[in-house]
mmCIF file of C-alpha atoms in Angstrom:
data_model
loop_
_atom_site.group_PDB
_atom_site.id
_atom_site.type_symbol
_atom_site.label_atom_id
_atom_site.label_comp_id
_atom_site.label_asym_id
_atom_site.label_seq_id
_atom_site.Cartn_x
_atom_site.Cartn_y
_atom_site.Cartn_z
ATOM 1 C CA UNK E 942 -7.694 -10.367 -6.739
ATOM 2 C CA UNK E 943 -8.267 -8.508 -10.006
ATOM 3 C CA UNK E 944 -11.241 -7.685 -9.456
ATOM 4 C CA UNK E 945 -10.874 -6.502 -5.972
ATOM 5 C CA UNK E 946 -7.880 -3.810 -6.958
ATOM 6 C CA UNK E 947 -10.216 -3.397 -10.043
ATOM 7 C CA UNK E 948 -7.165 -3.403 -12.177
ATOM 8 C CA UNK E 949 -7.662 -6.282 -15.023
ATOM 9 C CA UNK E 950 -3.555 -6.361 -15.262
ATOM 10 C CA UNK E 951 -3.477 -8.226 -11.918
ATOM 11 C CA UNK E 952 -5.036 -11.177 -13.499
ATOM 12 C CA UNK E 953 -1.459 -11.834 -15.737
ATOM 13 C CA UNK E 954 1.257 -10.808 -13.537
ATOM 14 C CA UNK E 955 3.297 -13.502 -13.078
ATOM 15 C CA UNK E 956 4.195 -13.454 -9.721
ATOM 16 C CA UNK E 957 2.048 -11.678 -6.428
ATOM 17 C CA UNK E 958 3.147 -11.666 -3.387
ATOM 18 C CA UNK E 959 0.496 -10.420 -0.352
ATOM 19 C CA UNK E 960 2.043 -8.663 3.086
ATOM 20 C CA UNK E 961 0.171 -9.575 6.045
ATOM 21 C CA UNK E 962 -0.072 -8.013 9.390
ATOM 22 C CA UNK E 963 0.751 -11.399 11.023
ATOM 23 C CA UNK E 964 0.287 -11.930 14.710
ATOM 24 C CA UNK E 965 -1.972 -15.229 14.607
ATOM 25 C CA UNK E 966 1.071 -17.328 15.267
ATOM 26 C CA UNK E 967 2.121 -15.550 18.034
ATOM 27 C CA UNK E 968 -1.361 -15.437 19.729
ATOM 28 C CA UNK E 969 -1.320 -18.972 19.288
ATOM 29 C CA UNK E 970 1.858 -19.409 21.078
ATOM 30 C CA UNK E 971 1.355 -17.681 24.194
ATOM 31 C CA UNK E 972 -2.307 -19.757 23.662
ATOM 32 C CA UNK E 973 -0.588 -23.137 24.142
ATOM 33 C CA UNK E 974 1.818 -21.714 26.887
ATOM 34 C CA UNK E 975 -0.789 -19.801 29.006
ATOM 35 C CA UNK E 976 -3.758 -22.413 28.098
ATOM 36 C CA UNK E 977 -5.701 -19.447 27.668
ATOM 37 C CA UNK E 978 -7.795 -18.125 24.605
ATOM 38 C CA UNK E 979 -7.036 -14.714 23.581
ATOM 39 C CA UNK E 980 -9.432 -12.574 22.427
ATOM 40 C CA UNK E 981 -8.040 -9.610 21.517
ATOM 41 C CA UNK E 982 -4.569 -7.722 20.336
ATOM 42 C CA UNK E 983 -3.786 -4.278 20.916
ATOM 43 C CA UNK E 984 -3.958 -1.375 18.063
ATOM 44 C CA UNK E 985 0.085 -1.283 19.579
ATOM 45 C CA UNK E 986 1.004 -4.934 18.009
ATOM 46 C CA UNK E 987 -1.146 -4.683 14.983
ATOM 47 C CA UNK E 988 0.679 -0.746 14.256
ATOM 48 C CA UNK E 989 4.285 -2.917 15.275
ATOM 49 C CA UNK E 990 2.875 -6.124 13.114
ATOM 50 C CA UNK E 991 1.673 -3.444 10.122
ATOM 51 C CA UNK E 992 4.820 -1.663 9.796
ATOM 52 C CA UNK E 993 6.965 -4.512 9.944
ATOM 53 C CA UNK E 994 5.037 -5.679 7.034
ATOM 54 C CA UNK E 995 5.440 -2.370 4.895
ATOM 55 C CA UNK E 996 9.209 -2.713 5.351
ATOM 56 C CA UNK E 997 9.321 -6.354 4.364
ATOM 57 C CA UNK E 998 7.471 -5.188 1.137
ATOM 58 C CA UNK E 999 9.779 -2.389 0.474
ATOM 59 C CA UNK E 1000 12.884 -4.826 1.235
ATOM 60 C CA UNK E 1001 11.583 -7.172 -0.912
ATOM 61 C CA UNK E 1002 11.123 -4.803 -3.845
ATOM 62 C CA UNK E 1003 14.174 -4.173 -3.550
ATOM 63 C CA UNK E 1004 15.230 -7.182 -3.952
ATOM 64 C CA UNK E 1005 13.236 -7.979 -6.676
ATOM 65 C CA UNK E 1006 14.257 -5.025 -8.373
ATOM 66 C CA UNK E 1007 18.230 -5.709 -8.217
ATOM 67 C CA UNK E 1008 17.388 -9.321 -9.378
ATOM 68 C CA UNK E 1009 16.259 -7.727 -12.987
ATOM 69 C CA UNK E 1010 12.339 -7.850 -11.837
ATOM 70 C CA UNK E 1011 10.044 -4.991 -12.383
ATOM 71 C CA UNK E 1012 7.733 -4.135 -9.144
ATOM 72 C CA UNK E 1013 4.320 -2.529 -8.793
ATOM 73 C CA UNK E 1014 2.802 -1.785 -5.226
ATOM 74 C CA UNK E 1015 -1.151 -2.688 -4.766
ATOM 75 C CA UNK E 1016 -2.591 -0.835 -2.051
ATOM 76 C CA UNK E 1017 -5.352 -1.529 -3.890
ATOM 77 C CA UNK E 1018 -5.946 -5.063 -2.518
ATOM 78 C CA UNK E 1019 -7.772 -2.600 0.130
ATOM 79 C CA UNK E 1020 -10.228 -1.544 -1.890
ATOM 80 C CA UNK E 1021 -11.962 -4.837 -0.266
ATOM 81 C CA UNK E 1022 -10.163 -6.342 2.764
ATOM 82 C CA UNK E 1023 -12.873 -8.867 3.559
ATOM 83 C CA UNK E 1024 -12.482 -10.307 0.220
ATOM 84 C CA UNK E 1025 -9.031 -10.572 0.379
ATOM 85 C CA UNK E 1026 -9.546 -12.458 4.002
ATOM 86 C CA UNK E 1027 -11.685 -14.575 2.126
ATOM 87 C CA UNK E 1028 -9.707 -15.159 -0.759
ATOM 88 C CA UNK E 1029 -6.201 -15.985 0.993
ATOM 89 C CA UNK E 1030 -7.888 -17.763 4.054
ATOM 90 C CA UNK E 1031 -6.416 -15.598 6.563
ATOM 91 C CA UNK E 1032 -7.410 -16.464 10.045
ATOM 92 C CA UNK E 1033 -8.154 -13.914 12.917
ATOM 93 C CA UNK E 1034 -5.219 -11.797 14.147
ATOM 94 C CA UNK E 1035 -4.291 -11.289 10.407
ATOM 95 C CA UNK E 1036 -4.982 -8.012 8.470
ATOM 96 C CA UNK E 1037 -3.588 -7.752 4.399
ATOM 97 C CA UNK E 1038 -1.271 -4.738 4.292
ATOM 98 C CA UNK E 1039 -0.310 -4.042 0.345
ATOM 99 C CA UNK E 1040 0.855 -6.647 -2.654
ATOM 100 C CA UNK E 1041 3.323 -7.069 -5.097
ATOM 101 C CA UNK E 1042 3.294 -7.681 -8.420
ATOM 102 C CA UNK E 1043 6.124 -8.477 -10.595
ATOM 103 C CA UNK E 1044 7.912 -9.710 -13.804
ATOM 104 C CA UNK E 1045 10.005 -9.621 -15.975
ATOM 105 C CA UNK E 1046 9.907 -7.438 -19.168
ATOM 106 C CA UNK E 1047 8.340 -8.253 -22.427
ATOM 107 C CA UNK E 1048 11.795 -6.043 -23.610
ATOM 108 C CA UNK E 1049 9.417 -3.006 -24.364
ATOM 109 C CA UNK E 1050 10.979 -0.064 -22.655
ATOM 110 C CA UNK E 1051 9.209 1.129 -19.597
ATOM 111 C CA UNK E 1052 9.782 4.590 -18.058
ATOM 112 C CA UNK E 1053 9.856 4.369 -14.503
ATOM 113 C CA UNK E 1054 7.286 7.078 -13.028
ATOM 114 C CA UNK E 1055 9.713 9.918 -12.486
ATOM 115 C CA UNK E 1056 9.512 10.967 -8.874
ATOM 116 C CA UNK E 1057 9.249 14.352 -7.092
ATOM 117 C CA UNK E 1058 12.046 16.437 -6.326
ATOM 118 C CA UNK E 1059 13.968 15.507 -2.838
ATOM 119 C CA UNK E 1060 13.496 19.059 -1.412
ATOM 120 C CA UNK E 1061 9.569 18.665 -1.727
ATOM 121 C CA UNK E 1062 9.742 15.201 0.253
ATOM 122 C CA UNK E 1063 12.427 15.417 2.910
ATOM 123 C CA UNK E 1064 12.861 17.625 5.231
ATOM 124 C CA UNK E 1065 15.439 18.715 7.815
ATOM 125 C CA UNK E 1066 14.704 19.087 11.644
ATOM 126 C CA UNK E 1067 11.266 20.229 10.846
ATOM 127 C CA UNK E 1068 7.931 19.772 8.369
ATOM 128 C CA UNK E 1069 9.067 22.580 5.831
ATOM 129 C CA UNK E 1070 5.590 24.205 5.028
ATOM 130 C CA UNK E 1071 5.623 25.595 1.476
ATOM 131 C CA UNK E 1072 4.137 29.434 1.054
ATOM 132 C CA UNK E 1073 2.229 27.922 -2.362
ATOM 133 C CA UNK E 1074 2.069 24.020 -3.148
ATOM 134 C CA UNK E 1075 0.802 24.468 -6.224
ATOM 135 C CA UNK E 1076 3.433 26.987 -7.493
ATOM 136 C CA UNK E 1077 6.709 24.872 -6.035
ATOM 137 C CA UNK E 1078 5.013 21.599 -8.024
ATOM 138 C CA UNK E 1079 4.590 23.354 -11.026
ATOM 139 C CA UNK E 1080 7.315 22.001 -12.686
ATOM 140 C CA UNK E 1081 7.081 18.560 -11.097
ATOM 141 C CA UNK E 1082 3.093 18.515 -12.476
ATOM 142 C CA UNK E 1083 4.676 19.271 -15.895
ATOM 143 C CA UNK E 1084 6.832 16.369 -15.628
ATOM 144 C CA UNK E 1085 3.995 14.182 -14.021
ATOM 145 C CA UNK E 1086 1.791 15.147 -16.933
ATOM 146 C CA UNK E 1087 4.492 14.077 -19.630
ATOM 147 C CA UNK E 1088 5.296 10.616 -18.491
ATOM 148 C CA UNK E 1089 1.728 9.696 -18.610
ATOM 149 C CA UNK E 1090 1.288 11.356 -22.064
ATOM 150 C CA UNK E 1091 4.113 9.195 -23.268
ATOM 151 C CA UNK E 1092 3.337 6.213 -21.825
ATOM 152 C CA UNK E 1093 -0.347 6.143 -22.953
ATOM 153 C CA UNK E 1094 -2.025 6.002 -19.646
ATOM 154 C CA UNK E 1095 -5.777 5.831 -18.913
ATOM 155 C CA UNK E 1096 -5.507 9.488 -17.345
ATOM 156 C CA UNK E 1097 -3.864 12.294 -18.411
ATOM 157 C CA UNK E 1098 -3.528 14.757 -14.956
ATOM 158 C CA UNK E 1099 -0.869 16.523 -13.047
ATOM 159 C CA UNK E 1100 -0.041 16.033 -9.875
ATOM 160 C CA UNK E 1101 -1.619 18.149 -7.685
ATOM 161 C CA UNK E 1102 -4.884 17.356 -9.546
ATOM 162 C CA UNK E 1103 -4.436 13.575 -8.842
ATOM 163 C CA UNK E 1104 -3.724 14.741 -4.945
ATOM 164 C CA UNK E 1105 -6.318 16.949 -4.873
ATOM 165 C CA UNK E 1106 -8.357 14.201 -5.820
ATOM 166 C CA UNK E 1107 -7.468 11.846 -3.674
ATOM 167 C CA UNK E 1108 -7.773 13.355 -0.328
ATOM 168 C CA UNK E 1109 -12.238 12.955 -1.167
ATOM 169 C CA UNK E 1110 -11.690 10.134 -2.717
ATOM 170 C CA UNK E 1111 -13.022 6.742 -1.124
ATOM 171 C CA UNK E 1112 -14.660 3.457 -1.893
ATOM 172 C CA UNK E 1113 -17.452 2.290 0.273
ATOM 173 C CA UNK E 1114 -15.528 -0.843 0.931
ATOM 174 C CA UNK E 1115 -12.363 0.967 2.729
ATOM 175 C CA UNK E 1116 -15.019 2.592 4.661
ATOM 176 C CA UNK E 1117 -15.654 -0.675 6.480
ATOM 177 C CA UNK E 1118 -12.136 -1.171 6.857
ATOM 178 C CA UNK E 1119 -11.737 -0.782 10.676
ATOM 179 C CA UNK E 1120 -14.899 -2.653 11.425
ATOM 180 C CA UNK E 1121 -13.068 -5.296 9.328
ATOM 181 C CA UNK E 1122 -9.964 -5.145 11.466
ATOM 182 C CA UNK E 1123 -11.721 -5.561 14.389
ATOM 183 C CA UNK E 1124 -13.328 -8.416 13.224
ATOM 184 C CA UNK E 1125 -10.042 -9.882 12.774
ATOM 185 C CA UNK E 1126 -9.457 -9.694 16.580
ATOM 186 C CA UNK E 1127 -7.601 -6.296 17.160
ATOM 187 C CA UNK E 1128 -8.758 -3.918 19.987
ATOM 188 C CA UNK E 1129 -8.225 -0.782 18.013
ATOM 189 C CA UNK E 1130 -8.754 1.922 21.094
ATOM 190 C CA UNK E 1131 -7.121 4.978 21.313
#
């Protein structure tokens, strides 16, 4: 798992908990009622079946959290979804969403990653387009900047850099990512 999220810390978190998109059991119901072998699920279940998943993973962060734990989300489980297929032995009509790692503190203080103002991440009645993005996150890139300066982080970048960033960024691997769900059974069509 590790070495799929390429992130050695993986290896030594004591507890990891995968989300699944999760509609095998239910195909295999109406199976054994209809005596028929299904094929296929719609893009519809596995966007229902995917974002029930999400909020079970932010529920049970929550959770976690209010139990003393600390929490890390791994969307980078896919970075390879095949493997991870492999690796848990998930049958067809199953899809990994994101994982959870978590533990509880060695007593070293951890900073939290501080998080962007409210007005530049919610909205009221409308998408509230900003006349310069990188001018209203100046201060917030400041900020940004600092925590991982403090907290001796592989990177040292603000924000908007890191966003920049990402929006090229890919691995080859998520590139096969929708071939991979629909080897998993779902009719993806638009």
């Amino acid at each position: 798992m590790s070495k799929v999220c390429n992130q050695d810390y993986i290896a030594t978190i004591p507890g990891l908990i995968v989300f699944v998109v999760d509609l095998y059991r239910n195909t295999k119901i109406k199976e054994e009622i209809e005596s028929k072998k299904i094929e296929k699920v719609t893009m519809d279940k596995f966007y229902q079946a995917f974002t029930d998943g999400v909020i079970m993973a932010t529920n049970f962060s929550n959770l976690l959290e209010a139990e003393g734990y600390g929490t890390v989300f791994l969307g980078s489980i896919l970075n390879n979804s095949q493997k991870i297929i492999e690796l848990l032995n998930l049958p067809k009509f199953t899809f990994p969403i994101v994982a959870i790692g978590y533990g509880y503190s060695d007593g070293s203080e951890t900073k939290k990653k501080p998080k962007m103002d409210k007005d530049l991440r919610v909205f009221t009645d409308s998408y509230k387009i900003l006349p310069s993005y990188l001018e209203a996150f100046k201060e917030y890139d400041e900020i940004f900047y600092k925590y991982y300066e403090e907290n001796n982080r592989d990177y040292l970048e603000t924000f908007t850099n890191k966003a920049a960033k990402s929006i090229d960024m890919g691995l080859i691997e998520r590139d096969e990512m929708l071939k991979v769900i629909r080897s998993q059974g779902f009719d993806l069509k638009v």
